[in-house]
Amino acid sequence: MGEAGRKVGLIIVGDEILSGRREDKHLRKFIDILGERGIRLDWAQYVGDDPIEITALLRRTLGSGDIVFSTGGIGATPDDHTRQCAAAAAGVPLELHPEAREQIALRIAETVEGDPVKADLNRSENQRRFKMGEFPAGSSIIPNPYNRIPGFSYREHHFFPGFPAMAWPMMEWVLDTLYPKLGERGRWAEPSFLVFEAPESTLTPLMEKIEADYPGVKVFSLPSVGDAERGGVYARRHIELGVKGMVEVVSAALSSLKQGVHALGFEVLETEASGAA
């Protein structure tokens, strides 16, 4: 969780993700980007290219106080709705941002190879390009190192293109520029170990006791009937049992959890899956 207990969320927009035409790469990468800065992701949501759904989601998140990152749908084709939906959710008009216009004009100049006709900013094609710089009134721009076409921030919401080569460095810029202290309230960790041939029902009272004894710590249980593809000890029926919380408290909680499992007579194996942020 971020500063002062604020949550960090991710919205991934696009029919192509929900239909399977494109595989989402943002969620895993964004978790890594946050983790490198000592921050964890609190929630994520996928939504298709439906203006009603996008607007409803953004209206809810704008009122949540969360820090929210959104990828996809900020272009100027008919299936791009995120800019318009953000404005509708905020109750403000879309406006061509002057800095965005400047960056788009520079991009046009870079791509026309000196052709004065194509460089004419009044040309209908170029006027359509400027649509990509229309953001909710009161927005600030997020620089795009890939092709200059910026994203935008509105309050605590930050909007990027769906292309990973653009979105990921823009996410990093927002975190490092706007939230340099977001991860300073403590580092998150999720250490775990394997327990073999143990029914979850037998472990549940112990898990409840650990959570009661260590406020702020959550115990998790990931059962498996056996992973033959992974092989080795993982091919046996097991439970990955662990705790998650701030580094300062999870070590003692994990030790108590492990001792409790030993006392119940079950075999334990250490893992390298600490999940530390």
mmCIF file of C-alpha atoms in Angstrom:
data_model
loop_
_atom_site.group_PDB
_atom_site.id
_atom_site.type_symbol
_atom_site.label_atom_id
_atom_site.label_comp_id
_atom_site.label_asym_id
_atom_site.label_seq_id
_atom_site.Cartn_x
_atom_site.Cartn_y
_atom_site.Cartn_z
ATOM 1 C CA MET A 1 0.000 0.000 0.000
ATOM 2 C CA GLY A 2 1.220 3.507 -0.745
ATOM 3 C CA GLU A 3 1.757 6.591 1.366
ATOM 4 C CA ALA A 4 -0.743 7.190 4.171
ATOM 5 C CA GLY A 5 -2.397 3.889 3.387
ATOM 6 C CA ARG A 6 -3.428 4.914 -0.138
ATOM 7 C CA LYS A 7 -4.026 2.078 -2.560
ATOM 8 C CA VAL A 8 -2.401 1.696 -5.958
ATOM 9 C CA GLY A 9 -4.515 0.323 -8.803
ATOM 10 C CA LEU A 10 -4.129 -0.611 -12.463
ATOM 11 C CA ILE A 11 -6.781 -0.468 -15.202
ATOM 12 C CA ILE A 12 -6.104 -2.297 -18.467
ATOM 13 C CA VAL A 13 -8.398 -1.232 -21.308
ATOM 14 C CA GLY A 14 -9.037 -3.120 -24.532
ATOM 15 C CA ASP A 15 -11.373 -5.586 -26.213
ATOM 16 C CA GLU A 16 -8.309 -7.296 -27.679
ATOM 17 C CA ILE A 17 -7.228 -8.372 -24.177
ATOM 18 C CA LEU A 18 -10.638 -9.764 -23.239
ATOM 19 C CA SER A 19 -11.013 -11.595 -26.573
ATOM 20 C CA GLY A 20 -7.535 -13.104 -26.390
ATOM 21 C CA ARG A 21 -6.321 -11.471 -29.606
ATOM 22 C CA ARG A 22 -3.579 -9.848 -27.543
ATOM 23 C CA GLU A 23 -1.993 -11.206 -24.380
ATOM 24 C CA ASP A 24 -1.762 -8.728 -21.533
ATOM 25 C CA LYS A 25 1.819 -7.963 -20.550
ATOM 26 C CA HIS A 26 1.131 -4.916 -18.406
ATOM 27 C CA LEU A 27 0.040 -6.559 -15.148
ATOM 28 C CA ARG A 28 3.209 -8.618 -14.577
ATOM 29 C CA LYS A 29 5.493 -5.791 -15.689
ATOM 30 C CA PHE A 30 3.751 -3.177 -13.602
ATOM 31 C CA ILE A 31 3.998 -5.364 -10.500
ATOM 32 C CA ASP A 32 7.741 -5.558 -11.190
ATOM 33 C CA ILE A 33 8.058 -1.794 -11.760
ATOM 34 C CA LEU A 34 6.302 -1.120 -8.468
ATOM 35 C CA GLY A 35 8.287 -3.787 -6.633
ATOM 36 C CA GLU A 36 11.572 -2.205 -7.698
ATOM 37 C CA ARG A 37 10.412 0.891 -5.821
ATOM 38 C CA GLY A 38 9.176 -0.886 -2.712
ATOM 39 C CA ILE A 39 5.508 -0.529 -3.667
ATOM 40 C CA ARG A 40 2.842 -3.183 -4.121
ATOM 41 C CA LEU A 41 -0.179 -3.266 -6.411
ATOM 42 C CA ASP A 42 -3.446 -3.347 -4.446
ATOM 43 C CA TRP A 43 -5.869 -4.050 -7.273
ATOM 44 C CA ALA A 44 -6.162 -4.441 -11.035
ATOM 45 C CA GLN A 45 -9.119 -4.487 -13.391
ATOM 46 C CA TYR A 46 -9.644 -5.295 -17.060
ATOM 47 C CA VAL A 47 -12.314 -3.474 -19.053
ATOM 48 C CA GLY A 48 -13.294 -3.638 -22.716
ATOM 49 C CA ASP A 49 -13.708 -0.768 -25.163
ATOM 50 C CA ASP A 50 -17.150 0.091 -23.814
ATOM 51 C CA PRO A 51 -17.567 3.822 -23.043
ATOM 52 C CA ILE A 52 -20.307 3.215 -20.480
ATOM 53 C CA GLU A 53 -18.222 0.653 -18.585
ATOM 54 C CA ILE A 54 -15.028 2.719 -18.739
ATOM 55 C CA THR A 55 -16.802 5.871 -17.560
ATOM 56 C CA ALA A 56 -18.493 4.063 -14.658
ATOM 57 C CA LEU A 57 -15.199 2.513 -13.575
ATOM 58 C CA LEU A 58 -13.313 5.825 -13.724
ATOM 59 C CA ARG A 59 -16.086 7.668 -11.902
ATOM 60 C CA ARG A 60 -15.749 5.169 -9.063
ATOM 61 C CA THR A 61 -11.941 5.218 -8.952
ATOM 62 C CA LEU A 62 -11.738 9.020 -9.184
ATOM 63 C CA GLY A 63 -13.755 9.137 -5.993
ATOM 64 C CA SER A 64 -11.706 6.487 -4.213
ATOM 65 C CA GLY A 65 -8.571 8.455 -3.397
ATOM 66 C CA ASP A 66 -6.493 5.669 -4.964
ATOM 67 C CA ILE A 67 -3.470 6.248 -7.180
ATOM 68 C CA VAL A 68 -4.550 4.706 -10.475
ATOM 69 C CA PHE A 69 -2.647 3.839 -13.646
ATOM 70 C CA SER A 70 -4.528 3.087 -16.862
ATOM 71 C CA THR A 71 -3.253 1.627 -20.127
ATOM 72 C CA GLY A 72 -4.978 1.634 -23.492
ATOM 73 C CA GLY A 73 -7.651 3.528 -25.370
ATOM 74 C CA ILE A 74 -6.075 7.002 -25.511
ATOM 75 C CA GLY A 75 -5.570 7.107 -29.284
ATOM 76 C CA ALA A 76 -7.850 8.807 -31.802
ATOM 77 C CA THR A 77 -9.463 5.873 -33.626
ATOM 78 C CA PRO A 78 -13.164 4.999 -33.186
ATOM 79 C CA ASP A 79 -12.399 2.244 -30.648
ATOM 80 C CA ASP A 80 -10.393 4.578 -28.384
ATOM 81 C CA HIS A 81 -12.624 5.989 -25.639
ATOM 82 C CA THR A 82 -10.483 6.438 -22.525
ATOM 83 C CA ARG A 83 -9.785 10.169 -22.919
ATOM 84 C CA GLN A 84 -13.458 10.975 -23.452
ATOM 85 C CA CYS A 85 -14.548 8.662 -20.632
ATOM 86 C CA ALA A 86 -12.079 10.213 -18.197
ATOM 87 C CA ALA A 87 -13.487 13.656 -18.972
ATOM 88 C CA ALA A 88 -17.061 12.422 -18.598
ATOM 89 C CA ALA A 89 -16.251 10.704 -15.298
ATOM 90 C CA ALA A 90 -14.608 13.878 -13.979
ATOM 91 C CA GLY A 91 -17.400 16.133 -15.244
ATOM 92 C CA VAL A 92 -15.038 18.354 -17.247
ATOM 93 C CA PRO A 93 -14.655 19.014 -21.003
ATOM 94 C CA LEU A 94 -11.914 17.711 -23.256
ATOM 95 C CA GLU A 95 -9.368 20.353 -24.244
ATOM 96 C CA LEU A 96 -6.362 20.298 -26.545
ATOM 97 C CA HIS A 97 -3.464 20.552 -24.105
ATOM 98 C CA PRO A 98 -0.948 23.157 -25.372
ATOM 99 C CA GLU A 99 2.095 21.063 -24.446
ATOM 100 C CA ALA A 100 0.536 18.005 -26.071
ATOM 101 C CA ARG A 101 -0.112 20.017 -29.222
ATOM 102 C CA GLU A 102 3.507 21.113 -29.265
ATOM 103 C CA GLN A 103 4.801 17.552 -28.894
ATOM 104 C CA ILE A 104 2.438 16.209 -31.570
ATOM 105 C CA ALA A 105 3.506 19.003 -33.938
ATOM 106 C CA LEU A 106 7.143 18.072 -33.360
ATOM 107 C CA ARG A 107 6.299 14.435 -34.079
ATOM 108 C CA ILE A 108 4.585 15.411 -37.320
ATOM 109 C CA ALA A 109 7.650 17.402 -38.382
ATOM 110 C CA GLU A 110 9.889 14.430 -37.605
ATOM 111 C CA THR A 111 7.879 11.987 -39.714
ATOM 112 C CA VAL A 112 7.096 13.962 -42.901
ATOM 113 C CA GLU A 113 10.721 14.017 -44.106
ATOM 114 C CA GLY A 114 10.619 17.672 -45.154
ATOM 115 C CA ASP A 115 7.469 17.373 -47.274
ATOM 116 C CA PRO A 116 5.789 20.803 -46.899
ATOM 117 C CA VAL A 117 2.347 19.440 -47.802
ATOM 118 C CA LYS A 118 2.428 16.721 -45.174
ATOM 119 C CA ALA A 119 3.911 19.192 -42.682
ATOM 120 C CA ASP A 120 0.921 21.540 -42.978
ATOM 121 C CA LEU A 121 -0.640 21.407 -39.497
ATOM 122 C CA ASN A 122 -4.020 22.473 -40.926
ATOM 123 C CA ARG A 123 -4.139 19.341 -43.057
ATOM 124 C CA SER A 124 -7.086 17.142 -42.029
ATOM 125 C CA GLU A 125 -4.815 14.193 -41.233
ATOM 126 C CA ASN A 126 -2.719 16.297 -38.887
ATOM 127 C CA GLN A 127 -5.789 17.816 -37.267
ATOM 128 C CA ARG A 128 -6.907 14.260 -36.436
ATOM 129 C CA ARG A 129 -3.522 13.635 -34.841
ATOM 130 C CA PHE A 130 -4.063 16.582 -32.541
ATOM 131 C CA LYS A 131 -7.119 14.739 -31.170
ATOM 132 C CA MET A 132 -4.620 12.558 -29.287
ATOM 133 C CA GLY A 133 -3.685 15.649 -27.276
ATOM 134 C CA GLU A 134 -7.244 16.371 -26.120
ATOM 135 C CA PHE A 135 -7.386 15.587 -22.411
ATOM 136 C CA PRO A 136 -9.781 16.374 -19.557
ATOM 137 C CA ALA A 137 -9.490 20.059 -18.630
ATOM 138 C CA GLY A 138 -6.952 20.448 -15.840
ATOM 139 C CA SER A 139 -4.762 17.547 -16.957
ATOM 140 C CA SER A 140 -0.982 17.547 -17.158
ATOM 141 C CA ILE A 141 0.977 15.604 -19.751
ATOM 142 C CA ILE A 142 3.109 12.493 -19.320
ATOM 143 C CA PRO A 143 6.084 12.559 -21.722
ATOM 144 C CA ASN A 144 6.378 9.702 -24.180
ATOM 145 C CA PRO A 145 10.037 8.949 -24.987
ATOM 146 C CA TYR A 146 9.075 6.583 -27.800
ATOM 147 C CA ASN A 147 7.248 8.882 -30.227
ATOM 148 C CA ARG A 148 6.433 12.121 -28.332
ATOM 149 C CA ILE A 149 2.648 11.476 -28.268
ATOM 150 C CA PRO A 150 1.989 12.128 -24.570
ATOM 151 C CA GLY A 151 -0.193 10.459 -22.039
ATOM 152 C CA PHE A 152 -1.905 12.488 -19.344
ATOM 153 C CA SER A 153 -2.503 12.749 -15.616
ATOM 154 C CA TYR A 154 -5.765 13.918 -14.146
ATOM 155 C CA ARG A 155 -5.642 14.259 -10.370
ATOM 156 C CA GLU A 156 -4.247 10.909 -9.133
ATOM 157 C CA HIS A 157 -5.067 9.035 -12.355
ATOM 158 C CA HIS A 158 -2.381 8.476 -14.982
ATOM 159 C CA PHE A 159 -3.181 7.358 -18.522
ATOM 160 C CA PHE A 160 -0.817 5.663 -20.987
ATOM 161 C CA PRO A 161 -1.027 4.096 -24.466
ATOM 162 C CA GLY A 162 -1.553 0.348 -24.631
ATOM 163 C CA PHE A 163 1.811 -0.276 -26.302
ATOM 164 C CA PRO A 164 4.314 -1.677 -23.752
ATOM 165 C CA ALA A 165 7.287 0.123 -25.370
ATOM 166 C CA MET A 166 5.539 3.397 -24.594
ATOM 167 C CA ALA A 167 3.570 2.609 -21.454
ATOM 168 C CA TRP A 168 6.309 1.104 -19.293
ATOM 169 C CA PRO A 169 8.836 3.972 -19.392
ATOM 170 C CA MET A 170 5.931 6.395 -18.935
ATOM 171 C CA MET A 171 4.819 4.478 -15.827
ATOM 172 C CA GLU A 172 8.344 4.672 -14.458
ATOM 173 C CA TRP A 173 8.485 8.415 -15.138
ATOM 174 C CA VAL A 174 5.248 9.003 -13.227
ATOM 175 C CA LEU A 175 6.405 6.973 -10.236
ATOM 176 C CA ASP A 176 9.861 8.543 -10.088
ATOM 177 C CA THR A 177 8.721 12.103 -10.784
ATOM 178 C CA LEU A 178 5.376 12.360 -8.996
ATOM 179 C CA TYR A 179 5.686 9.704 -6.280
ATOM 180 C CA PRO A 180 9.373 9.416 -5.316
ATOM 181 C CA LYS A 181 8.478 8.670 -1.683
ATOM 182 C CA LEU A 182 5.584 6.287 -2.319
ATOM 183 C CA GLY A 183 7.578 3.249 -1.228
ATOM 184 C CA GLU A 184 9.194 4.774 1.850
ATOM 185 C CA ARG A 185 6.548 3.684 4.345
ATOM 186 C CA GLY A 186 7.915 0.145 4.459
ATOM 187 C CA ARG A 187 8.809 -2.701 2.170
ATOM 188 C CA TRP A 188 6.353 -5.488 1.446
ATOM 189 C CA ALA A 189 7.246 -9.169 1.606
ATOM 190 C CA GLU A 190 5.450 -12.472 1.028
ATOM 191 C CA PRO A 191 7.741 -15.300 2.262
ATOM 192 C CA SER A 192 6.426 -18.851 2.062
ATOM 193 C CA PHE A 193 7.279 -22.535 2.416
ATOM 194 C CA LEU A 194 5.832 -25.843 1.232
ATOM 195 C CA VAL A 195 3.791 -28.174 3.426
ATOM 196 C CA PHE A 196 3.234 -31.747 2.202
ATOM 197 C CA GLU A 197 0.152 -33.940 2.553
ATOM 198 C CA ALA A 198 -1.624 -31.496 4.882
ATOM 199 C CA PRO A 199 -5.380 -30.797 4.648
ATOM 200 C CA GLU A 200 -6.151 -27.066 4.553
ATOM 201 C CA SER A 201 -8.879 -27.608 7.150
ATOM 202 C CA THR A 202 -6.241 -28.830 9.609
ATOM 203 C CA LEU A 203 -4.045 -25.770 8.988
ATOM 204 C CA THR A 204 -6.854 -23.194 9.115
ATOM 205 C CA PRO A 205 -6.949 -22.718 12.929
ATOM 206 C CA LEU A 206 -3.187 -22.131 12.927
ATOM 207 C CA MET A 207 -3.518 -19.593 10.116
ATOM 208 C CA GLU A 208 -6.221 -17.749 12.045
ATOM 209 C CA LYS A 209 -4.054 -17.701 15.171
ATOM 210 C CA ILE A 210 -1.087 -16.198 13.295
ATOM 211 C CA GLU A 211 -3.256 -13.390 11.928
ATOM 212 C CA ALA A 212 -4.614 -12.718 15.416
ATOM 213 C CA ASP A 213 -1.136 -12.736 16.980
ATOM 214 C CA TYR A 214 0.461 -10.520 14.328
ATOM 215 C CA PRO A 215 -1.817 -7.574 13.380
ATOM 216 C CA GLY A 216 -1.219 -6.342 9.860
ATOM 217 C CA VAL A 217 -0.055 -9.749 8.638
ATOM 218 C CA LYS A 218 -2.135 -11.914 6.297
ATOM 219 C CA VAL A 219 -1.620 -15.653 5.952
ATOM 220 C CA PHE A 220 -2.088 -17.230 2.522
ATOM 221 C CA SER A 221 -2.539 -20.815 1.413
ATOM 222 C CA LEU A 222 -2.028 -22.009 -2.179
ATOM 223 C CA PRO A 223 -2.902 -25.722 -2.445
ATOM 224 C CA SER A 224 -1.714 -27.930 -5.304
ATOM 225 C CA VAL A 225 -2.603 -31.492 -6.199
ATOM 226 C CA GLY A 226 0.912 -31.769 -7.654
ATOM 227 C CA ASP A 227 2.713 -30.084 -10.536
ATOM 228 C CA ALA A 228 4.089 -32.864 -12.740
ATOM 229 C CA GLU A 229 5.435 -30.394 -15.295
ATOM 230 C CA ARG A 230 7.508 -28.600 -12.667
ATOM 231 C CA GLY A 231 8.601 -31.924 -11.236
ATOM 232 C CA GLY A 232 10.678 -32.730 -8.170
ATOM 233 C CA VAL A 233 9.088 -32.013 -4.809
ATOM 234 C CA TYR A 234 6.436 -29.934 -6.581
ATOM 235 C CA ALA A 235 5.021 -33.090 -8.156
ATOM 236 C CA ARG A 236 3.782 -34.138 -4.706
ATOM 237 C CA ARG A 237 0.515 -32.894 -3.248
ATOM 238 C CA HIS A 238 1.402 -29.789 -1.260
ATOM 239 C CA ILE A 239 0.344 -26.382 0.024
ATOM 240 C CA GLU A 240 2.410 -23.240 -0.388
ATOM 241 C CA LEU A 241 1.869 -21.589 2.973
ATOM 242 C CA GLY A 242 3.108 -18.122 3.806
ATOM 243 C CA VAL A 243 2.547 -14.672 5.222
ATOM 244 C CA LYS A 244 2.433 -11.243 3.652
ATOM 245 C CA GLY A 245 2.926 -7.827 5.160
ATOM 246 C CA MET A 246 5.637 -5.290 5.919
ATOM 247 C CA VAL A 247 9.145 -6.724 6.159
ATOM 248 C CA GLU A 248 9.473 -5.629 9.766
ATOM 249 C CA VAL A 249 6.741 -8.006 10.987
ATOM 250 C CA VAL A 250 6.584 -10.934 8.570
ATOM 251 C CA SER A 251 9.775 -12.653 9.741
ATOM 252 C CA ALA A 252 8.457 -13.368 13.232
ATOM 253 C CA ALA A 253 5.049 -14.338 11.863
ATOM 254 C CA LEU A 254 6.585 -16.770 9.384
ATOM 255 C CA SER A 255 8.698 -18.364 12.114
ATOM 256 C CA SER A 256 5.627 -18.888 14.306
ATOM 257 C CA LEU A 257 3.667 -20.300 11.385
ATOM 258 C CA LYS A 258 6.447 -22.747 10.567
ATOM 259 C CA GLN A 259 6.740 -23.861 14.186
ATOM 260 C CA GLY A 260 3.001 -24.463 14.279
ATOM 261 C CA VAL A 261 3.124 -26.632 11.160
ATOM 262 C CA HIS A 262 5.984 -28.666 12.621
ATOM 263 C CA ALA A 263 3.985 -29.127 15.829
ATOM 264 C CA LEU A 264 1.125 -30.551 13.770
ATOM 265 C CA GLY A 265 3.528 -33.165 12.413
ATOM 266 C CA PHE A 266 3.697 -32.122 8.757
ATOM 267 C CA GLU A 267 6.774 -32.021 6.528
ATOM 268 C CA VAL A 268 8.024 -28.549 5.588
ATOM 269 C CA LEU A 269 10.315 -27.449 2.749
ATOM 270 C CA GLU A 270 11.785 -23.960 2.340
ATOM 271 C CA THR A 271 11.157 -22.098 -0.907
ATOM 272 C CA GLU A 272 12.803 -19.150 -2.593
ATOM 273 C CA ALA A 273 9.455 -17.487 -3.240
ATOM 274 C CA SER A 274 9.725 -14.630 -0.787
ATOM 275 C CA GLY A 275 7.775 -12.171 -2.915
ATOM 276 C CA ALA A 276 9.592 -9.251 -1.297
ATOM 277 C CA ALA A 277 8.957 -5.887 -2.830
#
